[in-house]
Amino acid sequence: QLQLVESGGGLVQAGGSLRLSCAASGGTFSNYVMAWFCQSPAKEREFVGDVSRTGLITYYADSVKGRFTISRDNAKNTVYLRMNSLKSEDTAVYYCAMGRIVGHTSSDKDYDYWGQGTQVTVSS
């Protein structure tokens, strides 16, 4: 049974940084594209970014480009989301997801497995 567990969320002041981690177990991690999504109250889940199986290719939502970085360590079965220059509008629950995807997709429907989410709150 493939499982994802996020960690690293918390409360941070605007302009600060956080690093989220997502550890996978129960499957062959390197076979999957990994992604981060976020969801704030009264909003649908939104794509943040994804990283290819090798970690060499990443895509980001326009709202986080230049501020967030996704990386992965296939030896540790872990994907990371480094968030810099945080804004109050980044406040949300952040989810990692994995999917057997060809290429890139920002649709949450294409991802097969999800973590439970970790709350990020940015105070202004």
Coordinates of C-alpha atoms in Angstrom, one line a residue, residues 32-79:
Y32 CA 6.3 8.4 -10.2
V33 CA 6.1 12.1 -11.0
M34 CA 5.7 14.0 -7.8
A35 CA 3.7 17.1 -7.3
W36 CA 2.5 19.6 -4.7
F37 CA -0.9 21.1 -4.5
C38 CA -2.5 23.5 -2.0
Q39 CA -6.0 24.2 -0.9
S40 CA -7.2 27.2 1.1
P41 CA -10.7 27.5 2.6
A42 CA -13.5 28.0 0.0
K43 CA -11.1 27.3 -2.8
E44 CA -10.5 24.3 -5.0
R45 CA -7.2 22.5 -4.8
E46 CA -4.5 24.3 -6.8
F47 CA -1.4 23.0 -8.5
V48 CA 1.8 24.4 -7.0
G49 CA 4.4 22.5 -9.0
D50 CA 5.8 19.1 -10.0
V51 CA 9.0 17.3 -10.5
S52 CA 9.9 14.6 -13.0
R53 CA 11.0 11.1 -12.0
T54 CA 14.7 12.0 -12.3
G55 CA 14.3 15.3 -10.6
L56 CA 15.7 17.1 -13.6
I57 CA 12.5 18.8 -14.8
T58 CA 10.2 20.9 -12.7
Y59 CA 7.1 23.0 -13.4
Y60 CA 5.6 25.7 -11.3
A61 CA 2.4 27.6 -11.1
D62 CA 2.9 31.3 -12.0
S63 CA 2.0 32.4 -8.5
V64 CA 5.0 30.6 -7.0
K65 CA 7.7 30.8 -9.7
G66 CA 10.9 32.3 -8.4
R67 CA 9.8 31.7 -4.8
F68 CA 9.2 28.0 -4.5
T69 CA 11.5 25.1 -5.4
I70 CA 10.6 21.4 -5.7
S71 CA 13.3 18.7 -5.4
R72 CA 13.4 15.0 -4.8
D73 CA 15.7 12.5 -3.3
N74 CA 15.0 9.1 -4.8
A75 CA 17.4 7.4 -2.4
K76 CA 15.3 8.7 0.5
N77 CA 11.9 8.3 -1.3
T78 CA 11.2 12.0 -0.4
V79 CA 10.1 15.1 -2.2

